[in-house]
mmCIF file of C-alpha atoms in Angstrom:
data_model
loop_
_atom_site.group_PDB
_atom_site.id
_atom_site.type_symbol
_atom_site.label_atom_id
_atom_site.label_comp_id
_atom_site.label_asym_id
_atom_site.label_seq_id
_atom_site.Cartn_x
_atom_site.Cartn_y
_atom_site.Cartn_z
ATOM 1 C CA MET A 24 -16.735 6.050 1.760
ATOM 2 C CA VAL A 25 -12.841 5.369 2.130
ATOM 3 C CA VAL A 26 -10.608 8.365 1.560
ATOM 4 C CA THR A 27 -6.878 7.765 0.727
ATOM 5 C CA PHE A 28 -4.270 10.282 0.463
ATOM 6 C CA GLY A 29 -0.851 10.196 -1.426
ATOM 7 C CA GLU A 30 0.983 10.505 -4.683
ATOM 8 C CA ILE A 31 -0.055 8.642 -7.890
ATOM 9 C CA MET A 32 2.884 8.154 -10.347
ATOM 10 C CA MET A 33 3.451 7.340 -13.914
ATOM 11 C CA ARG A 34 4.895 3.836 -14.056
ATOM 12 C CA LEU A 35 7.379 3.064 -16.986
ATOM 13 C CA ALA A 36 8.593 -0.511 -17.374
ATOM 14 C CA PRO A 37 10.478 -2.190 -20.148
ATOM 15 C CA PRO A 38 8.298 -5.021 -21.654
ATOM 16 C CA GLY A 39 8.732 -8.606 -20.357
ATOM 17 C CA PHE A 40 11.769 -9.080 -18.383
ATOM 18 C CA GLN A 41 14.221 -6.567 -20.086
ATOM 19 C CA ARG A 42 16.470 -4.586 -18.229
ATOM 20 C CA LEU A 43 16.361 -0.669 -18.734
ATOM 21 C CA LEU A 44 19.698 -0.767 -20.520
ATOM 22 C CA GLN A 45 18.152 -3.128 -23.069
ATOM 23 C CA ALA A 46 14.868 -1.481 -23.507
ATOM 24 C CA ARG A 47 13.837 0.506 -26.709
ATOM 25 C CA SER A 48 10.299 1.024 -25.290
ATOM 26 C CA LEU A 49 8.491 1.427 -22.076
ATOM 27 C CA GLU A 50 5.059 0.606 -21.000
ATOM 28 C CA LEU A 51 3.117 3.285 -19.341
ATOM 29 C CA THR A 52 0.666 2.600 -16.444
ATOM 30 C CA PHE A 53 -0.094 4.435 -13.231
ATOM 31 C CA GLY A 54 0.343 3.413 -9.685
ATOM 32 C CA GLY A 55 1.215 4.477 -6.133
ATOM 33 C CA GLY A 56 0.492 3.071 -2.638
ATOM 34 C CA GLU A 57 -2.641 5.124 -1.704
ATOM 35 C CA ALA A 58 -4.089 4.960 -5.175
ATOM 36 C CA ASN A 59 -3.439 1.278 -5.346
ATOM 37 C CA VAL A 60 -5.617 0.857 -2.230
ATOM 38 C CA ALA A 61 -8.315 3.169 -3.586
ATOM 39 C CA VAL A 62 -8.573 1.203 -6.885
ATOM 40 C CA SER A 63 -8.778 -2.171 -5.204
ATOM 41 C CA LEU A 64 -11.427 -0.950 -2.827
ATOM 42 C CA ALA A 65 -13.513 0.508 -5.722
ATOM 43 C CA HIS A 66 -13.214 -2.768 -7.574
ATOM 44 C CA LEU A 67 -14.702 -4.384 -4.382
ATOM 45 C CA GLY A 68 -17.558 -2.210 -4.472
ATOM 46 C CA LEU A 69 -16.762 0.563 -1.915
ATOM 47 C CA ASP A 70 -16.962 4.161 -2.567
ATOM 48 C CA THR A 71 -13.588 5.838 -2.564
ATOM 49 C CA GLN A 72 -11.977 9.236 -2.962
ATOM 50 C CA PHE A 73 -8.283 9.620 -3.755
ATOM 51 C CA VAL A 74 -6.830 12.935 -2.616
ATOM 52 C CA THR A 75 -3.661 14.238 -4.240
ATOM 53 C CA CYS A 76 -2.048 17.028 -6.293
ATOM 54 C CA LEU A 77 -1.568 16.777 -9.909
ATOM 55 C CA PRO A 78 0.122 18.973 -12.412
ATOM 56 C CA LEU A 79 -2.328 20.723 -14.742
ATOM 57 C CA ASN A 80 -0.885 19.204 -17.916
ATOM 58 C CA ASP A 81 -1.730 15.930 -19.996
ATOM 59 C CA LEU A 82 0.215 13.689 -17.792
ATOM 60 C CA GLY A 83 -1.791 15.009 -14.647
ATOM 61 C CA ARG A 84 -5.187 14.533 -16.660
ATOM 62 C CA ALA A 85 -4.061 11.119 -17.812
ATOM 63 C CA ALA A 86 -3.528 10.063 -14.247
ATOM 64 C CA ARG A 87 -6.863 11.351 -12.972
ATOM 65 C CA MET A 88 -8.681 9.810 -16.008
ATOM 66 C CA ASP A 89 -6.997 6.328 -15.262
ATOM 67 C CA LEU A 90 -8.251 6.635 -11.550
ATOM 68 C CA ARG A 91 -11.700 7.564 -12.771
ATOM 69 C CA LYS A 92 -11.783 4.623 -15.154
ATOM 70 C CA TYR A 93 -11.442 2.257 -12.167
ATOM 71 C CA GLY A 94 -14.265 4.094 -10.412
ATOM 72 C CA VAL A 95 -12.232 6.026 -7.945
ATOM 73 C CA GLY A 96 -13.534 9.374 -7.042
ATOM 74 C CA THR A 97 -11.363 12.212 -7.701
ATOM 75 C CA ASP A 98 -13.600 15.207 -6.424
ATOM 76 C CA PHE A 99 -10.775 16.514 -4.220
ATOM 77 C CA VAL A 100 -7.795 16.432 -6.481
ATOM 78 C CA GLN A 101 -5.805 19.557 -6.409
ATOM 79 C CA TRP A 102 -4.281 20.921 -9.523
ATOM 80 C CA GLY A 103 -0.754 22.616 -9.086
ATOM 81 C CA GLY A 104 2.895 22.052 -9.444
ATOM 82 C CA ASP A 105 5.102 21.283 -12.454
ATOM 83 C CA ARG A 106 5.518 17.730 -12.869
ATOM 84 C CA LEU A 107 4.036 14.146 -12.212
ATOM 85 C CA GLY A 108 6.193 11.849 -10.314
ATOM 86 C CA LEU A 109 7.614 8.860 -12.143
ATOM 87 C CA TYR A 110 8.997 5.464 -11.413
ATOM 88 C CA PHE A 111 10.772 2.979 -13.579
ATOM 89 C CA LEU A 112 10.308 -0.755 -12.888
ATOM 90 C CA GLU A 113 12.672 -3.479 -13.977
ATOM 91 C CA THR A 114 11.001 -6.922 -13.417
ATOM 92 C CA GLY A 115 13.012 -9.527 -12.015
ATOM 93 C CA ALA A 116 13.190 -13.282 -12.885
ATOM 94 C CA ILE A 117 14.534 -16.214 -10.959
ATOM 95 C CA ASN A 118 17.609 -15.074 -9.014
ATOM 96 C CA ARG A 119 17.510 -11.505 -10.374
ATOM 97 C CA ALA A 120 15.384 -9.160 -8.151
ATOM 98 C CA SER A 121 13.107 -6.581 -9.490
ATOM 99 C CA THR A 122 14.368 -2.990 -9.139
ATOM 100 C CA VAL A 123 12.570 0.384 -8.943
ATOM 101 C CA LEU A 124 14.243 3.626 -9.872
ATOM 102 C CA TYR A 125 12.154 6.809 -8.781
ATOM 103 C CA ASP A 126 12.107 10.080 -10.513
ATOM 104 C CA ARG A 127 9.774 12.198 -8.297
ATOM 105 C CA ALA A 128 11.941 14.945 -6.811
ATOM 106 C CA GLY A 129 10.068 18.303 -7.196
ATOM 107 C CA SER A 130 6.702 16.596 -8.250
ATOM 108 C CA ALA A 131 3.316 18.276 -7.452
ATOM 109 C CA MET A 132 2.825 16.197 -4.425
ATOM 110 C CA ALA A 133 6.341 17.011 -3.050
ATOM 111 C CA GLU A 134 5.558 20.680 -3.484
ATOM 112 C CA VAL A 135 2.150 20.587 -1.937
ATOM 113 C CA ARG A 136 1.349 23.518 0.165
ATOM 114 C CA ALA A 137 0.195 23.457 3.967
ATOM 115 C CA GLY A 138 -3.441 24.080 4.263
ATOM 116 C CA SER A 139 -4.092 23.263 0.583
ATOM 117 C CA PHE A 140 -6.895 20.836 1.269
ATOM 118 C CA ASP A 141 -10.179 21.424 3.305
ATOM 119 C CA TRP A 142 -10.066 18.138 5.316
ATOM 120 C CA GLU A 143 -13.207 18.992 7.176
ATOM 121 C CA ARG A 144 -15.064 19.127 3.744
ATOM 122 C CA ILE A 145 -13.010 15.989 2.333
ATOM 123 C CA PHE A 146 -13.928 13.830 5.360
ATOM 124 C CA GLU A 147 -17.684 14.672 5.165
ATOM 125 C CA GLY A 148 -19.501 11.103 5.020
ATOM 126 C CA ALA A 149 -15.938 9.507 5.303
ATOM 127 C CA THR A 150 -16.056 6.046 7.152
ATOM 128 C CA TRP A 151 -12.231 5.376 6.821
ATOM 129 C CA PHE A 152 -8.982 7.148 6.095
ATOM 130 C CA HIS A 153 -5.902 5.472 4.510
ATOM 131 C CA TRP A 154 -2.359 6.897 4.126
ATOM 132 C CA THR A 155 1.149 5.190 3.893
ATOM 133 C CA GLY A 156 4.611 5.963 5.034
ATOM 134 C CA ILE A 157 5.577 6.638 1.413
ATOM 135 C CA THR A 158 3.729 10.143 1.580
ATOM 136 C CA PRO A 159 5.723 11.642 4.364
ATOM 137 C CA ALA A 160 8.966 10.438 2.870
ATOM 138 C CA ILE A 161 8.446 12.505 -0.425
ATOM 139 C CA SER A 162 9.176 15.892 1.137
ATOM 140 C CA GLU A 163 8.817 17.775 4.383
ATOM 141 C CA LYS A 164 5.850 19.602 2.714
ATOM 142 C CA ALA A 165 4.090 16.242 2.045
ATOM 143 C CA ALA A 166 4.794 15.161 5.669
ATOM 144 C CA SER A 167 3.302 18.185 7.041
ATOM 145 C CA MET A 168 0.262 17.761 4.775
ATOM 146 C CA CYS A 169 -0.066 14.198 5.919
ATOM 147 C CA LEU A 170 0.031 15.254 9.627
ATOM 148 C CA GLU A 171 -2.880 17.697 8.963
ATOM 149 C CA ALA A 172 -4.846 14.882 7.403
ATOM 150 C CA VAL A 173 -4.465 12.431 10.154
ATOM 151 C CA GLN A 174 -5.176 14.905 12.796
ATOM 152 C CA ALA A 175 -8.371 16.018 11.132
ATOM 153 C CA ALA A 176 -9.471 12.382 10.651
ATOM 154 C CA HIS A 177 -8.681 11.666 14.322
ATOM 155 C CA ARG A 178 -10.656 14.842 15.412
ATOM 156 C CA LEU A 179 -13.571 13.782 13.459
ATOM 157 C CA GLY A 180 -13.506 10.220 14.727
ATOM 158 C CA ILE A 181 -12.720 8.480 11.599
ATOM 159 C CA PRO A 182 -10.872 5.174 11.702
ATOM 160 C CA ILE A 183 -7.297 5.668 10.355
ATOM 161 C CA SER A 184 -5.069 3.053 8.768
ATOM 162 C CA THR A 185 -1.432 3.121 7.704
ATOM 163 C CA ASP A 186 1.064 0.872 5.848
ATOM 164 C CA LEU A 187 4.456 1.755 7.153
ATOM 165 C CA ASN A 188 5.954 1.138 3.690
ATOM 166 C CA PHE A 189 9.504 2.093 4.381
ATOM 167 C CA ARG A 190 11.288 3.301 1.276
ATOM 168 C CA LYS A 191 15.025 4.076 2.031
ATOM 169 C CA ASN A 192 15.475 5.687 -1.238
ATOM 170 C CA LEU A 193 12.911 8.383 -0.525
ATOM 171 C CA TRP A 194 13.868 9.711 3.016
ATOM 172 C CA LYS A 195 16.270 12.351 1.650
ATOM 173 C CA TRP A 196 14.718 15.549 2.820
ATOM 174 C CA GLY A 197 16.468 16.038 6.197
ATOM 175 C CA LYS A 198 14.706 13.727 8.685
ATOM 176 C CA THR A 199 14.622 10.103 9.033
ATOM 177 C CA ALA A 200 11.477 7.791 9.058
ATOM 178 C CA GLY A 201 12.024 7.209 12.733
ATOM 179 C CA GLU A 202 11.849 10.960 13.549
ATOM 180 C CA VAL A 203 8.715 11.587 11.545
ATOM 181 C CA MET A 204 6.609 8.505 11.538
ATOM 182 C CA PRO A 205 5.714 8.342 15.333
ATOM 183 C CA ASP A 206 3.797 11.380 15.126
ATOM 184 C CA LEU A 207 1.724 10.175 12.467
ATOM 185 C CA VAL A 208 1.200 6.569 13.457
ATOM 186 C CA GLN A 209 0.042 7.528 16.908
ATOM 187 C CA TYR A 210 -3.280 8.387 15.384
ATOM 188 C CA CYS A 211 -3.915 4.984 13.625
ATOM 189 C CA ASP A 212 -6.266 2.324 14.498
ATOM 190 C CA LEU A 213 -4.739 -0.183 11.992
ATOM 191 C CA VAL A 214 -0.981 -0.419 11.259
ATOM 192 C CA LEU A 215 0.263 -2.748 8.392
ATOM 193 C CA ALA A 216 3.949 -3.640 8.302
ATOM 194 C CA ASN A 217 6.392 -6.254 7.347
ATOM 195 C CA GLU A 218 9.354 -7.232 9.255
ATOM 196 C CA GLU A 219 11.640 -4.836 7.379
ATOM 197 C CA ASP A 220 9.364 -1.975 7.909
ATOM 198 C CA ALA A 221 9.136 -2.387 11.719
ATOM 199 C CA GLU A 222 12.879 -2.749 12.037
ATOM 200 C CA LYS A 223 13.862 0.129 9.582
ATOM 201 C CA VAL A 224 11.271 2.554 11.122
ATOM 202 C CA PHE A 225 11.104 1.933 14.709
ATOM 203 C CA GLY A 226 13.944 -0.513 15.508
ATOM 204 C CA ILE A 227 11.537 -3.340 16.194
ATOM 205 C CA ARG A 228 12.593 -6.695 15.230
ATOM 206 C CA PRO A 229 11.059 -10.155 15.095
ATOM 207 C CA ALA A 230 12.898 -13.067 17.039
ATOM 208 C CA HIS A 231 15.260 -15.411 15.065
ATOM 209 C CA GLN A 232 14.133 -14.322 11.640
ATOM 210 C CA ASP A 233 16.005 -14.330 8.449
ATOM 211 C CA ILE A 234 13.963 -12.558 5.672
ATOM 212 C CA THR A 235 16.445 -13.702 2.979
ATOM 213 C CA SER A 236 16.020 -17.368 3.534
ATOM 214 C CA GLY A 237 12.705 -17.786 1.919
ATOM 215 C CA HIS A 238 11.466 -19.415 4.990
ATOM 216 C CA LEU A 239 9.406 -17.222 7.726
ATOM 217 C CA GLU A 240 8.317 -18.432 11.081
ATOM 218 C CA VAL A 241 4.756 -16.967 11.813
ATOM 219 C CA ALA A 242 4.977 -17.344 15.544
ATOM 220 C CA GLY A 243 7.839 -14.920 15.868
ATOM 221 C CA TYR A 244 5.678 -11.996 14.821
ATOM 222 C CA GLU A 245 3.569 -11.757 17.792
ATOM 223 C CA ASP A 246 6.240 -10.126 19.572
ATOM 224 C CA VAL A 247 6.643 -7.485 16.905
ATOM 225 C CA CYS A 248 2.864 -6.768 17.073
ATOM 226 C CA ARG A 249 3.054 -6.472 20.774
ATOM 227 C CA GLN A 250 5.926 -4.218 20.530
ATOM 228 C CA LEU A 251 4.147 -1.898 18.002
ATOM 229 C CA GLN A 252 1.122 -1.810 20.023
ATOM 230 C CA ALA A 253 2.771 -0.880 23.149
ATOM 231 C CA ARG A 254 4.362 1.891 21.280
ATOM 232 C CA PHE A 255 1.120 2.994 19.655
ATOM 233 C CA PRO A 256 -1.790 2.003 21.997
ATOM 234 C CA LYS A 257 -4.577 3.528 19.694
ATOM 235 C CA ALA A 258 -3.706 0.883 17.173
ATOM 236 C CA SER A 259 -6.263 -1.711 18.136
ATOM 237 C CA ARG A 260 -5.047 -4.064 15.169
ATOM 238 C CA ILE A 261 -1.496 -4.729 13.885
ATOM 239 C CA ALA A 262 -1.175 -6.655 10.635
ATOM 240 C CA ILE A 263 2.128 -8.077 9.132
ATOM 241 C CA THR A 264 2.408 -9.395 5.664
ATOM 242 C CA LEU A 265 4.584 -12.572 5.528
ATOM 243 C CA ARG A 266 6.499 -12.931 2.250
ATOM 244 C CA GLY A 267 9.030 -15.686 1.688
ATOM 245 C CA SER A 268 11.223 -15.200 -1.482
ATOM 246 C CA LEU A 269 12.495 -18.479 -2.896
ATOM 247 C CA ASN A 270 13.331 -16.402 -6.049
ATOM 248 C CA ALA A 271 11.907 -13.485 -8.079
ATOM 249 C CA ASN A 272 9.126 -15.785 -9.542
ATOM 250 C CA HIS A 273 8.390 -18.011 -6.647
ATOM 251 C CA ASN A 274 7.117 -16.523 -3.290
ATOM 252 C CA THR A 275 5.110 -17.673 -0.393
ATOM 253 C CA TRP A 276 2.445 -15.300 0.908
ATOM 254 C CA SER A 277 0.660 -14.962 4.087
ATOM 255 C CA GLY A 278 -0.272 -12.627 6.901
ATOM 256 C CA VAL A 279 -1.034 -12.365 10.518
ATOM 257 C CA LEU A 280 -3.401 -9.943 12.457
ATOM 258 C CA PHE A 281 -3.082 -9.064 16.185
ATOM 259 C CA ASP A 282 -5.940 -7.589 18.151
ATOM 260 C CA GLY A 283 -4.087 -7.213 21.488
ATOM 261 C CA LYS A 284 -5.195 -10.588 22.652
ATOM 262 C CA GLN A 285 -5.101 -13.011 19.935
ATOM 263 C CA LEU A 286 -2.896 -13.591 16.878
ATOM 264 C CA PHE A 287 -4.964 -14.531 13.815
ATOM 265 C CA GLN A 288 -3.249 -16.598 11.026
ATOM 266 C CA VAL A 289 -4.264 -17.854 7.655
ATOM 267 C CA PRO A 290 -2.734 -20.675 5.302
ATOM 268 C CA THR A 291 0.231 -19.838 3.294
ATOM 269 C CA TYR A 292 -0.156 -19.364 -0.533
ATOM 270 C CA GLN A 293 2.455 -20.746 -2.954
ATOM 271 C CA LEU A 294 2.916 -17.886 -5.567
ATOM 272 C CA THR A 295 4.934 -20.114 -8.199
ATOM 273 C CA HIS A 296 4.658 -17.985 -11.381
ATOM 274 C CA ILE A 297 4.424 -14.273 -10.284
ATOM 275 C CA VAL A 298 3.107 -11.993 -12.953
ATOM 276 C CA ASP A 299 3.627 -8.673 -11.160
ATOM 277 C CA ARG A 300 4.236 -8.537 -7.359
ATOM 278 C CA VAL A 301 4.160 -4.690 -7.288
ATOM 279 C CA GLY A 302 1.133 -3.545 -5.125
ATOM 280 C CA GLY A 303 0.919 -6.787 -3.229
ATOM 281 C CA GLY A 304 0.993 -5.041 0.221
ATOM 282 C CA ASP A 305 -1.650 -2.410 -0.968
ATOM 283 C CA SER A 306 -3.928 -5.150 -2.155
ATOM 284 C CA PHE A 307 -3.553 -6.790 1.298
ATOM 285 C CA MET A 308 -4.375 -3.636 3.031
ATOM 286 C CA ALA A 309 -7.321 -2.925 0.716
ATOM 287 C CA GLY A 310 -8.694 -6.479 1.435
ATOM 288 C CA LEU A 311 -8.424 -5.833 5.271
ATOM 289 C CA ILE A 312 -10.087 -2.524 5.195
ATOM 290 C CA TYR A 313 -12.911 -4.045 3.006
ATOM 291 C CA GLY A 314 -13.355 -6.980 5.430
ATOM 292 C CA LEU A 315 -13.406 -4.675 8.606
ATOM 293 C CA VAL A 316 -15.712 -2.096 6.796
ATOM 294 C CA GLN A 317 -18.136 -4.860 5.869
ATOM 295 C CA GLY A 318 -18.198 -6.126 9.425
ATOM 296 C CA PHE A 319 -16.117 -9.301 9.060
ATOM 297 C CA ASP A 320 -14.599 -10.658 12.187
ATOM 298 C CA ASN A 321 -10.716 -10.535 12.477
ATOM 299 C CA GLN A 322 -10.200 -14.076 11.029
ATOM 300 C CA GLN A 323 -12.453 -13.452 8.075
ATOM 301 C CA ALA A 324 -10.850 -10.028 7.289
ATOM 302 C CA LEU A 325 -7.369 -11.529 7.389
ATOM 303 C CA HIS A 326 -8.391 -14.417 5.186
ATOM 304 C CA PHE A 327 -9.976 -12.120 2.628
ATOM 305 C CA ALA A 328 -7.008 -9.777 2.539
ATOM 306 C CA THR A 329 -4.452 -12.639 2.006
ATOM 307 C CA ALA A 330 -6.519 -14.174 -0.749
ATOM 308 C CA ALA A 331 -7.138 -10.736 -2.477
ATOM 309 C CA SER A 332 -3.461 -9.927 -2.419
ATOM 310 C CA SER A 333 -2.464 -13.462 -3.693
ATOM 311 C CA LEU A 334 -4.641 -12.716 -6.760
ATOM 312 C CA LYS A 335 -2.898 -9.362 -7.145
ATOM 313 C CA HIS A 336 0.337 -11.414 -8.010
ATOM 314 C CA THR A 337 -1.383 -12.717 -11.187
ATOM 315 C CA ILE A 338 -2.130 -9.185 -12.495
ATOM 316 C CA HIS A 339 -0.014 -6.787 -14.388
ATOM 317 C CA GLY A 340 0.277 -3.335 -13.127
ATOM 318 C CA ASP A 341 -0.052 -1.721 -9.640
ATOM 319 C CA PHE A 342 -3.889 -2.163 -9.343
ATOM 320 C CA ASN A 343 -5.503 -5.133 -8.135
ATOM 321 C CA VAL A 344 -8.442 -5.338 -10.354
ATOM 322 C CA VAL A 345 -10.400 -8.486 -8.800
ATOM 323 C CA SER A 346 -13.862 -8.761 -7.717
ATOM 324 C CA VAL A 347 -15.302 -10.017 -4.298
ATOM 325 C CA ALA A 348 -16.547 -13.140 -6.121
ATOM 326 C CA GLU A 349 -12.958 -13.970 -7.358
ATOM 327 C CA VAL A 350 -11.499 -13.432 -3.915
ATOM 328 C CA GLU A 351 -14.339 -15.531 -2.171
ATOM 329 C CA THR A 352 -13.701 -18.453 -4.686
ATOM 330 C CA LEU A 353 -10.095 -18.545 -3.711
ATOM 331 C CA MET A 354 -10.843 -18.369 0.035
ATOM 332 C CA LYS A 355 -12.939 -21.474 -0.531
ATOM 333 C CA GLY A 356 -9.960 -23.366 -1.733
ATOM 334 C CA ASP A 357 -10.564 -23.088 -5.558
ATOM 335 C CA GLY A 358 -7.257 -21.994 -6.929
ATOM 336 C CA SER A 359 -7.475 -24.408 -10.080
ATOM 337 C CA GLY A 360 -7.605 -21.328 -12.623
ATOM 338 C CA ARG A 361 -10.190 -23.259 -14.604
ATOM 339 C CA VAL A 362 -11.931 -21.339 -17.131
ATOM 340 C CA ASN A 363 -15.358 -19.727 -16.199
ATOM 341 C CA ARG A 364 -17.870 -20.258 -18.918
#
């Protein structure tokens, strides 16, 4: 069983490529980093539990119902607080970037109380624990709760993964990511980042890279992985997603995985008509966790993660609702999109 901990939000987005200033209606879905990972893993066939705090009202109930619809366990959801966090998504096109506007101050998760969760009970039977850098960014209380969780998982010998997921618009409660994250990441066995996360959180930069150019050199990232591993020696694996943005609708997508000795690489996917890129990193992490839990070697796990997250870009919403068979088909080189009859 994989346990994830974080905040699920209501996602409100104008239809199509409209701007918020134009919209007269908003489409309602749900999403959030750790919830996205849980949904992906549930669709891939693993037992999951998503731990969070939700307001005891119809919005909180709707969020829980959505998770349960996708097969995610919600046995340890805590009810409390006054509101559900929201985010507004404006989908970009061509040379106009997508934008996210958060409205989550004072949310149930932001006000979660220390000691609220019985981690010993939550982790009974758990084989993996996942969190992201979004959760401690929400509030000081959420950061303290996240530390309780990783310390408990570490004490119980449960493998821990994190996605650094730096969000500059969230770190507003008094401490920086660089001050908070080291105490949390030190317990992790698997760390996922991109070149911006590593630089913004820990001041670690890839050599000779320009992330705005649409072209990324894979070889430059081994140094980033080595620097991260030197700082966090418990992390036996470091993964980095490689996104090249030619424009909002056409990206390249790949990843690398470093195990302390070897840098594993996979072919680059051309994502030429992106439907929705939100949740791309979460689907990559879910694919990586799935592969490692299933006993794949590093190369297979990386390949599975990259293929799964490539498929996510074809699916509307935060959640990557794809099957193992669909991922394996793409891994074999069949990206034709032919109708299955």
